[in-house]
């Protein structure tokens, strides 16, 4: 049997490898940089670069690349060879400390929101030593941050690292009030990645999947997910082979892939890793997504990471499990008596206040073209931010907000009623799958991020908002005068909870009553990306991000422009693809089938004039009505699409796409989909949902 532990981390220049290969003095100084944020001098960088190069070449690397996260949301890399000619027909391998710590990508060729013009192309990438370098496809990939020549962040990593630094700073201020002085407080994240696998051959016959990542057309399958038989079901052999290879590759990258299973929808699956530092967790999730797409092709499959590839069945999310802790404790662990755990109540109260105060910013952080189709249905939470705490904590919060003493919950045993089966303590609260932000024992599960996104945005905004709430608490306590800390802290908690309890909700997030209640509470309800994005540039949010040193106003406004531009471009691609497919793929086939029916009617009535042919005539009428509806739908979509493209203001264009073009696309889709069950199978031009979701 293969020793799994020997596979793990073999392709990563990890702390274990560094300790083995670096001189002890170099390793010590590098560790101080990683753990304490001390500057790295060039001599240390040169020593690290030499050891990293030698290790990488031993593992098959021929090139190195700064691996970074531009505002596209995915990763980018430019490969440079280690080989360096020396002029006599021979060459040496070379990799300097300067090449390790600094690169110069073209900053004007990536989305930048106006920060860089074509004639202002210089940008810099800088080594992030807190995330491990790794060898992929004969390339040493070095995780890096990316900024412009003038210093503005042009990536997802830099603001994330800033937000992690500020939550570390403010958490330590709060912990000092409790007499604790940890070296570091870290944000930890675990990302549950959902995805679909379909046949590569079928994918190649669907222009909408290739261009947009989702099906723009498709009638419901004969059988969907209504029997609940796919969730946690036996994994089909082809998929299992893919999952095995994926595990092997990810373990080599020290990605702790832990759980894999079938999800609810047919052809849908999930992978979940072990928690780790948020910066590394996000790097590893991006690498996981890349490997999923690459390795699927080895098995004749395509990995779909769009939030809603198929209408009418579950979409795919990326549940973001978030916690904060020091080297000694999880700061969100309530313990056995949470009502008496003042430190836990402080941190919980600050999270509640942060989510309430900046609910619009959190909603914006998960807004995307794909997520618009997912949020609010089929297991995805609604687009309204709320917090689920569970019965025990909710009772404690209610009591505190009302100024009462909170009771202690008693754990009950769960008995299956069969002697041979074990009994065990039941959790003090149930789960709520409709909640966007749910407490799950010692962490919060932010369920709103979509499967295709880089969750750096969501974590950056969450970290920053919580850091601000912690800062407000620390400021108040440090200015309390002679009042005892416990008294002042409890008073602060009671006041804050009474002000922010509107964000707490334990019921059904899908119900119409909740939407009405949320509006009465004054909670944000942004159903589309176009509605959510203006929150980014709301003055209170600019003030937050600037005050906490995470994003300057210029950086915020540039990101707002980038997000708008991406949304508008994706909507333009989808509308264009839809128009062309309806006109060139579906109409000719439906018309041809109608012609066949018409010829059949003529042939039969010529041979037998008395034949009624009423069923055939009715079907022909339905087909012709459908053709007319499709033509009308194309014309309506084309007109509104042209209107959207003519908008000079990006926000106005987004509004037009969201509220006029998207409904027109839905109407055109309905007209085409209505024809699919009528037209003969051999005529239908593309694989159907039955084909795509139930491949062998």
Short mmCIF file of N, CA and C in Angstrom, two decimals, residues 406-568:
data_model
loop_
_atom_site.label_atom_id
_atom_site.label_comp_id
_atom_site.label_asym_id
_atom_site.label_seq_id
_atom_site.Cartn_x
_atom_site.Cartn_y
_atom_site.Cartn_z
N UNK A 406 -28.47 35.18 31.42
CA UNK A 406 -28.66 34.10 30.45
C UNK A 406 -28.57 32.76 31.14
N UNK A 407 -29.48 31.85 30.79
CA UNK A 407 -29.45 30.50 31.35
C UNK A 407 -28.43 29.63 30.65
N UNK A 408 -28.14 28.49 31.25
CA UNK A 408 -27.17 27.56 30.69
C UNK A 408 -27.89 26.41 29.99
N UNK A 409 -27.56 26.20 28.74
CA UNK A 409 -28.18 25.11 27.98
C UNK A 409 -27.67 23.77 28.47
N UNK A 410 -28.57 22.80 28.57
CA UNK A 410 -28.21 21.45 29.00
C UNK A 410 -28.15 20.54 27.78
N UNK A 411 -27.05 19.85 27.63
CA UNK A 411 -26.92 18.93 26.50
C UNK A 411 -27.76 17.68 26.74
N UNK A 412 -28.42 17.24 25.69
CA UNK A 412 -29.24 16.04 25.76
C UNK A 412 -28.59 14.92 24.96
N UNK A 413 -28.84 13.70 25.40
CA UNK A 413 -28.33 12.54 24.67
C UNK A 413 -29.27 12.18 23.53
N UNK A 414 -28.69 11.70 22.46
CA UNK A 414 -29.48 11.25 21.31
C UNK A 414 -29.42 9.73 21.27
N UNK A 415 -30.61 9.11 21.33
CA UNK A 415 -30.71 7.65 21.37
C UNK A 415 -31.44 7.18 20.13
N UNK A 416 -30.79 6.29 19.35
CA UNK A 416 -31.40 5.76 18.13
C UNK A 416 -32.50 4.74 18.42
N UNK A 417 -32.60 4.29 19.64
CA UNK A 417 -33.61 3.30 19.97
C UNK A 417 -33.21 1.88 19.62
N UNK A 418 -31.93 1.68 19.32
CA UNK A 418 -31.40 0.35 19.01
C UNK A 418 -30.21 0.13 19.93
N UNK A 419 -30.24 -0.93 20.71
CA UNK A 419 -29.25 -1.12 21.76
C UNK A 419 -27.83 -1.17 21.24
N UNK A 420 -27.63 -1.75 20.03
CA UNK A 420 -26.29 -1.93 19.52
C UNK A 420 -25.67 -0.62 19.04
N UNK A 421 -26.52 0.39 18.79
CA UNK A 421 -26.02 1.67 18.29
C UNK A 421 -25.65 2.58 19.45
N UNK A 422 -24.61 3.39 19.27
CA UNK A 422 -24.16 4.24 20.38
C UNK A 422 -25.11 5.41 20.62
N UNK A 423 -25.13 5.90 21.85
CA UNK A 423 -25.78 7.16 22.16
C UNK A 423 -24.69 8.22 22.26
N UNK A 424 -25.06 9.47 21.95
CA UNK A 424 -24.08 10.55 22.03
C UNK A 424 -24.78 11.85 22.33
N UNK A 425 -24.00 12.83 22.77
CA UNK A 425 -24.57 14.14 23.10
C UNK A 425 -25.01 14.85 21.83
N UNK A 426 -26.23 15.36 21.86
CA UNK A 426 -26.75 16.12 20.73
C UNK A 426 -26.27 17.56 20.84
N UNK A 427 -25.91 18.17 19.70
CA UNK A 427 -25.52 19.58 19.71
C UNK A 427 -26.67 20.42 20.25
N UNK A 428 -26.31 21.56 20.83
CA UNK A 428 -27.33 22.40 21.45
C UNK A 428 -28.12 23.20 20.42
N UNK A 429 -27.75 23.11 19.15
CA UNK A 429 -28.49 23.82 18.12
C UNK A 429 -28.50 23.02 16.83
N UNK A 430 -29.52 23.26 16.01
CA UNK A 430 -29.62 22.65 14.70
C UNK A 430 -28.82 23.48 13.71
N UNK A 431 -28.85 23.09 12.43
CA UNK A 431 -28.24 23.88 11.37
C UNK A 431 -29.33 24.55 10.54
N UNK A 432 -28.98 25.66 9.91
CA UNK A 432 -29.91 26.35 9.03
C UNK A 432 -29.24 26.52 7.67
N UNK A 433 -29.64 25.70 6.70
CA UNK A 433 -28.99 25.70 5.38
C UNK A 433 -29.36 26.91 4.55
N UNK A 434 -30.37 27.68 4.99
CA UNK A 434 -30.76 28.86 4.22
C UNK A 434 -30.08 30.13 4.72
N UNK A 435 -29.26 30.01 5.75
CA UNK A 435 -28.62 31.20 6.31
C UNK A 435 -27.36 31.56 5.54
N UNK A 436 -27.17 32.84 5.22
CA UNK A 436 -25.95 33.25 4.52
C UNK A 436 -24.71 33.23 5.42
N UNK A 437 -24.91 33.44 6.74
CA UNK A 437 -23.77 33.60 7.64
C UNK A 437 -24.13 32.89 8.94
N UNK A 438 -23.72 31.64 9.05
CA UNK A 438 -24.20 30.79 10.14
C UNK A 438 -23.07 30.39 11.08
N UNK A 439 -23.34 30.47 12.37
CA UNK A 439 -22.39 29.98 13.37
C UNK A 439 -22.50 28.47 13.44
N UNK A 440 -21.37 27.79 13.35
CA UNK A 440 -21.39 26.32 13.30
C UNK A 440 -20.47 25.71 14.35
N UNK A 441 -20.56 26.19 15.56
CA UNK A 441 -19.84 25.55 16.66
C UNK A 441 -18.65 26.34 17.17
N UNK A 442 -17.69 26.66 16.28
CA UNK A 442 -16.54 27.48 16.67
C UNK A 442 -16.03 28.31 15.48
N UNK A 443 -16.92 28.52 14.53
CA UNK A 443 -16.59 29.28 13.32
C UNK A 443 -17.87 29.78 12.69
N UNK A 444 -17.73 30.67 11.72
CA UNK A 444 -18.87 31.10 10.92
C UNK A 444 -18.71 30.57 9.50
N UNK A 445 -19.83 30.10 8.95
CA UNK A 445 -19.84 29.62 7.57
C UNK A 445 -20.53 30.67 6.71
N UNK A 446 -19.75 31.37 5.90
CA UNK A 446 -20.29 32.36 4.97
C UNK A 446 -20.64 31.60 3.69
N UNK A 447 -21.93 31.38 3.48
CA UNK A 447 -22.39 30.49 2.42
C UNK A 447 -22.69 31.20 1.10
N UNK A 448 -22.49 32.50 1.05
CA UNK A 448 -22.90 33.24 -0.15
C UNK A 448 -21.90 33.21 -1.31
N UNK A 449 -20.59 33.10 -1.08
CA UNK A 449 -19.67 33.13 -2.22
C UNK A 449 -19.98 32.06 -3.26
N UNK A 450 -19.85 32.43 -4.52
CA UNK A 450 -20.09 31.49 -5.61
C UNK A 450 -18.89 30.62 -5.90
N UNK A 451 -19.13 29.53 -6.59
CA UNK A 451 -18.09 28.52 -6.81
C UNK A 451 -16.94 29.01 -7.67
N UNK A 452 -17.16 30.00 -8.53
CA UNK A 452 -16.11 30.41 -9.47
C UNK A 452 -15.23 31.53 -8.95
N UNK A 453 -15.61 32.14 -7.81
CA UNK A 453 -14.95 33.38 -7.40
C UNK A 453 -13.68 33.13 -6.59
N UNK A 454 -12.85 34.14 -6.56
CA UNK A 454 -11.73 34.21 -5.64
C UNK A 454 -12.27 34.78 -4.33
N UNK A 455 -12.25 33.98 -3.26
CA UNK A 455 -12.87 34.42 -2.01
C UNK A 455 -11.98 35.39 -1.23
N UNK A 456 -10.90 35.86 -1.83
CA UNK A 456 -10.10 36.90 -1.18
C UNK A 456 -10.96 38.13 -0.92
N UNK A 457 -11.83 38.49 -1.87
CA UNK A 457 -12.68 39.67 -1.69
C UNK A 457 -13.56 39.53 -0.45
N UNK A 458 -14.27 38.40 -0.34
CA UNK A 458 -15.18 38.20 0.78
C UNK A 458 -14.42 38.23 2.11
N UNK A 459 -13.27 37.57 2.16
CA UNK A 459 -12.51 37.53 3.40
C UNK A 459 -11.89 38.88 3.74
N UNK A 460 -11.47 39.62 2.73
CA UNK A 460 -10.92 40.96 2.97
C UNK A 460 -11.96 41.85 3.62
N UNK A 461 -13.17 41.85 3.06
CA UNK A 461 -14.22 42.72 3.61
C UNK A 461 -14.66 42.26 5.00
N UNK A 462 -14.78 40.96 5.19
CA UNK A 462 -15.17 40.43 6.50
C UNK A 462 -14.11 40.74 7.55
N UNK A 463 -12.85 40.48 7.23
CA UNK A 463 -11.76 40.78 8.16
C UNK A 463 -11.76 42.25 8.56
N UNK A 464 -11.90 43.11 7.56
CA UNK A 464 -11.81 44.55 7.81
C UNK A 464 -12.96 45.03 8.68
N UNK A 465 -14.16 44.55 8.38
CA UNK A 465 -15.33 44.94 9.18
C UNK A 465 -15.20 44.48 10.62
N UNK A 466 -14.75 43.24 10.82
CA UNK A 466 -14.58 42.72 12.18
C UNK A 466 -13.46 43.47 12.91
N UNK A 467 -12.39 43.77 12.20
CA UNK A 467 -11.28 44.53 12.80
C UNK A 467 -11.77 45.89 13.29
N UNK A 468 -12.62 46.52 12.50
CA UNK A 468 -13.18 47.83 12.90
C UNK A 468 -14.01 47.69 14.17
N UNK A 469 -14.84 46.65 14.25
CA UNK A 469 -15.66 46.43 15.44
C UNK A 469 -14.78 46.16 16.67
N UNK A 470 -13.72 45.38 16.48
CA UNK A 470 -12.78 45.12 17.57
C UNK A 470 -12.08 46.41 18.00
N UNK A 471 -11.73 47.23 17.04
CA UNK A 471 -11.09 48.52 17.34
C UNK A 471 -12.02 49.41 18.17
N UNK A 472 -13.30 49.46 17.76
CA UNK A 472 -14.25 50.29 18.50
C UNK A 472 -14.37 49.80 19.95
N UNK A 473 -14.39 48.48 20.14
CA UNK A 473 -14.47 47.94 21.50
C UNK A 473 -13.22 48.29 22.29
N UNK A 474 -12.04 48.07 21.69
CA UNK A 474 -10.79 48.35 22.40
C UNK A 474 -10.68 49.84 22.74
N UNK A 475 -11.07 50.71 21.81
CA UNK A 475 -11.03 52.15 22.07
C UNK A 475 -11.91 52.50 23.27
N UNK A 476 -13.12 51.92 23.29
CA UNK A 476 -14.06 52.21 24.38
C UNK A 476 -13.52 51.71 25.72
N UNK A 477 -12.94 50.54 25.73
CA UNK A 477 -12.44 49.97 26.98
C UNK A 477 -11.21 50.73 27.47
N UNK A 478 -10.36 51.14 26.56
CA UNK A 478 -9.15 51.86 26.98
C UNK A 478 -9.47 53.25 27.49
N UNK A 479 -10.67 53.76 27.14
CA UNK A 479 -11.09 55.09 27.59
C UNK A 479 -12.13 55.02 28.70
N UNK A 480 -12.27 53.84 29.34
CA UNK A 480 -13.37 53.66 30.29
C UNK A 480 -13.11 54.32 31.64
N UNK A 481 -11.91 54.75 31.92
CA UNK A 481 -11.61 55.37 33.20
C UNK A 481 -11.47 54.36 34.30
N UNK A 482 -12.15 54.62 35.45
CA UNK A 482 -12.01 53.76 36.62
C UNK A 482 -13.01 52.61 36.65
N UNK A 483 -13.90 52.55 35.68
CA UNK A 483 -14.91 51.50 35.69
C UNK A 483 -14.24 50.14 35.51
N UNK A 484 -14.59 49.12 36.31
CA UNK A 484 -14.00 47.78 36.15
C UNK A 484 -14.22 47.25 34.74
N UNK A 485 -13.21 46.56 34.23
CA UNK A 485 -13.27 46.10 32.84
C UNK A 485 -14.47 45.21 32.59
N UNK A 486 -14.72 44.23 33.47
CA UNK A 486 -15.82 43.30 33.25
C UNK A 486 -17.16 44.01 33.18
N UNK A 487 -17.34 45.01 34.03
CA UNK A 487 -18.59 45.77 34.05
C UNK A 487 -18.73 46.57 32.76
N UNK A 488 -17.65 47.25 32.37
CA UNK A 488 -17.69 48.06 31.15
C UNK A 488 -17.88 47.19 29.91
N UNK A 489 -17.21 46.04 29.87
CA UNK A 489 -17.32 45.15 28.72
C UNK A 489 -18.73 44.61 28.57
N UNK A 490 -19.33 44.19 29.70
CA UNK A 490 -20.68 43.65 29.65
C UNK A 490 -21.68 44.72 29.24
N UNK A 491 -21.47 45.93 29.72
CA UNK A 491 -22.35 47.04 29.33
C UNK A 491 -22.23 47.32 27.84
N UNK A 492 -21.02 47.29 27.34
CA UNK A 492 -20.78 47.51 25.90
C UNK A 492 -21.47 46.41 25.08
N UNK A 493 -21.33 45.18 25.53
CA UNK A 493 -21.93 44.04 24.82
C UNK A 493 -23.45 44.20 24.76
N UNK A 494 -24.07 44.51 25.90
CA UNK A 494 -25.52 44.66 25.94
C UNK A 494 -25.99 45.74 24.97
N UNK A 495 -25.33 46.88 24.99
CA UNK A 495 -25.72 48.01 24.12
C UNK A 495 -25.54 47.64 22.65
N UNK A 496 -24.40 47.02 22.32
CA UNK A 496 -24.13 46.67 20.93
C UNK A 496 -25.13 45.65 20.41
N UNK A 497 -25.42 44.64 21.22
CA UNK A 497 -26.36 43.60 20.78
C UNK A 497 -27.76 44.15 20.59
N UNK A 498 -28.17 45.06 21.45
CA UNK A 498 -29.50 45.64 21.29
C UNK A 498 -29.58 46.48 20.01
N UNK A 499 -28.46 47.08 19.61
CA UNK A 499 -28.42 47.90 18.40
C UNK A 499 -28.35 47.07 17.12
N UNK A 500 -27.80 45.85 17.23
CA UNK A 500 -27.51 45.07 16.02
C UNK A 500 -28.28 43.77 15.93
N UNK A 501 -29.23 43.53 16.83
CA UNK A 501 -29.92 42.24 16.81
C UNK A 501 -30.81 42.06 15.58
N UNK A 502 -31.07 43.14 14.82
CA UNK A 502 -31.89 43.01 13.61
C UNK A 502 -31.25 42.07 12.58
N UNK A 503 -29.92 41.90 12.65
CA UNK A 503 -29.22 41.06 11.66
C UNK A 503 -29.36 39.58 11.99
N UNK A 504 -29.87 39.25 13.18
CA UNK A 504 -30.00 37.86 13.60
C UNK A 504 -31.33 37.29 13.11
N UNK A 505 -31.27 36.11 12.49
CA UNK A 505 -32.48 35.47 11.97
C UNK A 505 -32.27 33.96 11.95
N UNK A 506 -33.23 33.23 12.52
CA UNK A 506 -33.10 31.78 12.62
C UNK A 506 -34.10 31.00 11.78
N UNK A 507 -34.96 31.72 11.04
CA UNK A 507 -36.02 31.04 10.30
C UNK A 507 -35.64 30.66 8.89
N UNK A 508 -36.67 30.49 8.05
CA UNK A 508 -36.50 30.05 6.66
C UNK A 508 -36.16 31.24 5.78
N UNK A 509 -34.93 31.28 5.30
CA UNK A 509 -34.48 32.38 4.46
C UNK A 509 -35.12 32.40 3.09
N UNK A 510 -35.77 31.32 2.70
CA UNK A 510 -36.42 31.27 1.39
C UNK A 510 -37.84 31.82 1.40
N UNK A 511 -38.42 32.00 2.58
CA UNK A 511 -39.82 32.38 2.65
C UNK A 511 -40.03 33.83 2.24
N UNK A 512 -41.19 34.11 1.65
CA UNK A 512 -41.55 35.48 1.29
C UNK A 512 -41.68 36.34 2.54
N UNK A 513 -42.11 35.71 3.65
CA UNK A 513 -42.26 36.46 4.89
C UNK A 513 -40.93 37.04 5.37
N UNK A 514 -39.84 36.27 5.16
CA UNK A 514 -38.54 36.78 5.58
C UNK A 514 -38.12 37.99 4.74
N UNK A 515 -38.38 37.96 3.46
CA UNK A 515 -38.04 39.10 2.62
C UNK A 515 -38.80 40.35 3.08
N UNK A 516 -40.06 40.18 3.42
CA UNK A 516 -40.85 41.31 3.90
C UNK A 516 -40.33 41.77 5.26
N UNK A 517 -40.02 40.81 6.15
CA UNK A 517 -39.51 41.14 7.47
C UNK A 517 -38.15 41.83 7.37
N UNK A 518 -37.30 41.35 6.46
CA UNK A 518 -35.97 41.96 6.29
C UNK A 518 -36.09 43.42 5.87
N UNK A 519 -37.05 43.70 4.99
CA UNK A 519 -37.26 45.09 4.57
C UNK A 519 -37.74 45.94 5.75
N UNK A 520 -38.60 45.37 6.57
CA UNK A 520 -39.07 46.11 7.75
C UNK A 520 -37.91 46.39 8.72
N UNK A 521 -36.99 45.44 8.80
CA UNK A 521 -35.83 45.64 9.68
C UNK A 521 -34.81 46.61 9.10
N UNK A 522 -34.94 46.95 7.83
CA UNK A 522 -33.98 47.85 7.20
C UNK A 522 -32.74 47.16 6.68
N UNK A 523 -32.83 45.85 6.43
CA UNK A 523 -31.69 45.11 5.89
C UNK A 523 -31.62 45.30 4.38
N UNK A 524 -30.43 45.18 3.84
CA UNK A 524 -30.22 45.34 2.40
C UNK A 524 -30.76 44.12 1.65
N UNK A 525 -31.37 44.37 0.51
CA UNK A 525 -31.87 43.28 -0.34
C UNK A 525 -31.49 43.60 -1.78
N UNK A 526 -30.25 43.26 -2.14
CA UNK A 526 -29.74 43.53 -3.49
C UNK A 526 -29.81 42.23 -4.28
N UNK A 527 -30.74 42.12 -5.20
CA UNK A 527 -30.95 40.86 -5.90
C UNK A 527 -29.98 40.62 -7.04
N UNK A 528 -29.35 41.68 -7.56
CA UNK A 528 -28.43 41.52 -8.68
C UNK A 528 -27.09 42.18 -8.38
N UNK A 529 -26.10 41.83 -9.16
CA UNK A 529 -24.78 42.45 -9.03
C UNK A 529 -24.86 43.95 -9.29
N UNK A 530 -25.65 44.33 -10.27
CA UNK A 530 -25.79 45.75 -10.59
C UNK A 530 -26.33 46.53 -9.39
N UNK A 531 -27.22 45.92 -8.62
CA UNK A 531 -27.77 46.57 -7.43
C UNK A 531 -26.73 46.63 -6.31
N UNK A 532 -25.89 45.59 -6.21
CA UNK A 532 -24.98 45.47 -5.07
C UNK A 532 -23.71 46.30 -5.21
N UNK A 533 -23.19 46.46 -6.44
CA UNK A 533 -21.87 47.06 -6.61
C UNK A 533 -21.76 48.51 -6.12
N UNK A 534 -22.79 49.36 -6.25
CA UNK A 534 -22.63 50.74 -5.74
C UNK A 534 -22.28 50.81 -4.27
N UNK A 535 -22.59 49.76 -3.50
CA UNK A 535 -22.23 49.75 -2.08
C UNK A 535 -20.72 49.87 -1.89
N UNK A 536 -19.97 49.39 -2.85
CA UNK A 536 -18.51 49.43 -2.73
C UNK A 536 -18.02 50.86 -2.56
N UNK A 537 -18.65 51.79 -3.27
CA UNK A 537 -18.18 53.18 -3.25
C UNK A 537 -19.07 54.06 -2.38
N UNK A 538 -19.91 53.44 -1.53
CA UNK A 538 -20.63 54.22 -0.53
C UNK A 538 -19.60 54.83 0.42
N UNK A 539 -19.82 56.06 0.85
CA UNK A 539 -18.80 56.77 1.61
C UNK A 539 -18.43 56.05 2.90
N UNK A 540 -19.41 55.45 3.59
CA UNK A 540 -19.09 54.77 4.85
C UNK A 540 -18.15 53.60 4.62
N UNK A 541 -18.27 52.94 3.45
CA UNK A 541 -17.41 51.80 3.16
C UNK A 541 -16.03 52.24 2.71
N UNK A 542 -15.97 53.33 1.94
CA UNK A 542 -14.66 53.90 1.60
C UNK A 542 -13.94 54.32 2.88
N UNK A 543 -14.70 54.94 3.79
CA UNK A 543 -14.10 55.39 5.06
C UNK A 543 -13.56 54.20 5.85
N UNK A 544 -14.32 53.11 5.91
CA UNK A 544 -13.88 51.92 6.63
C UNK A 544 -12.56 51.40 6.07
N UNK A 545 -12.54 51.16 4.76
CA UNK A 545 -11.37 50.55 4.14
C UNK A 545 -10.15 51.46 4.20
N UNK A 546 -10.39 52.78 4.13
CA UNK A 546 -9.27 53.72 4.23
C UNK A 546 -8.75 53.80 5.66
N UNK A 547 -9.69 53.93 6.63
CA UNK A 547 -9.30 54.04 8.04
C UNK A 547 -8.49 52.83 8.49
N UNK A 548 -8.88 51.64 8.04
CA UNK A 548 -8.21 50.43 8.47
C UNK A 548 -6.97 50.12 7.64
N UNK A 549 -6.68 50.94 6.64
CA UNK A 549 -5.47 50.77 5.84
C UNK A 549 -5.51 49.59 4.90
N UNK A 550 -6.71 49.16 4.50
CA UNK A 550 -6.84 47.99 3.64
C UNK A 550 -6.89 48.39 2.17
N UNK A 551 -7.67 49.41 1.85
CA UNK A 551 -7.75 49.94 0.49
C UNK A 551 -7.91 51.45 0.57
N UNK A 552 -7.15 52.17 -0.24
CA UNK A 552 -7.34 53.62 -0.33
C UNK A 552 -8.59 53.90 -1.16
N UNK A 553 -9.06 55.13 -1.12
CA UNK A 553 -10.24 55.48 -1.93
C UNK A 553 -9.97 55.24 -3.41
N UNK A 554 -8.77 55.54 -3.86
CA UNK A 554 -8.42 55.30 -5.26
C UNK A 554 -8.50 53.82 -5.60
N UNK A 555 -7.99 52.97 -4.70
CA UNK A 555 -8.03 51.52 -4.93
C UNK A 555 -9.46 51.00 -4.90
N UNK A 556 -10.29 51.54 -4.01
CA UNK A 556 -11.69 51.12 -3.96
C UNK A 556 -12.39 51.46 -5.27
N UNK A 557 -12.23 52.69 -5.72
CA UNK A 557 -12.93 53.12 -6.93
C UNK A 557 -12.44 52.35 -8.16
N UNK A 558 -11.17 52.02 -8.20
CA UNK A 558 -10.65 51.25 -9.33
C UNK A 558 -11.27 49.85 -9.34
N UNK A 559 -11.41 49.24 -8.16
CA UNK A 559 -12.01 47.90 -8.08
C UNK A 559 -13.49 47.92 -8.43
N UNK A 560 -14.17 48.97 -8.04
CA UNK A 560 -15.57 49.13 -8.42
C UNK A 560 -15.69 49.17 -9.95
N UNK A 561 -14.81 49.92 -10.59
CA UNK A 561 -14.84 50.00 -12.05
C UNK A 561 -14.53 48.64 -12.68
N UNK A 562 -13.57 47.93 -12.12
CA UNK A 562 -13.21 46.61 -12.65
C UNK A 562 -14.38 45.64 -12.53
N UNK A 563 -15.05 45.64 -11.37
CA UNK A 563 -16.18 44.74 -11.17
C UNK A 563 -17.33 45.07 -12.11
N UNK A 564 -17.60 46.36 -12.30
CA UNK A 564 -18.64 46.77 -13.25
C UNK A 564 -18.30 46.32 -14.66
N UNK A 565 -17.05 46.57 -15.05
CA UNK A 565 -16.61 46.22 -16.41
C UNK A 565 -16.73 44.71 -16.64
N UNK A 566 -16.33 43.92 -15.66
CA UNK A 566 -16.41 42.47 -15.82
C UNK A 566 -17.86 42.02 -15.95
N UNK A 567 -18.73 42.56 -15.10
CA UNK A 567 -20.15 42.19 -15.17
C UNK A 567 -20.72 42.53 -16.55
N UNK A 568 -20.45 43.73 -17.03
CA UNK A 568 -21.00 44.16 -18.32
C UNK A 568 -20.45 43.32 -19.47
#
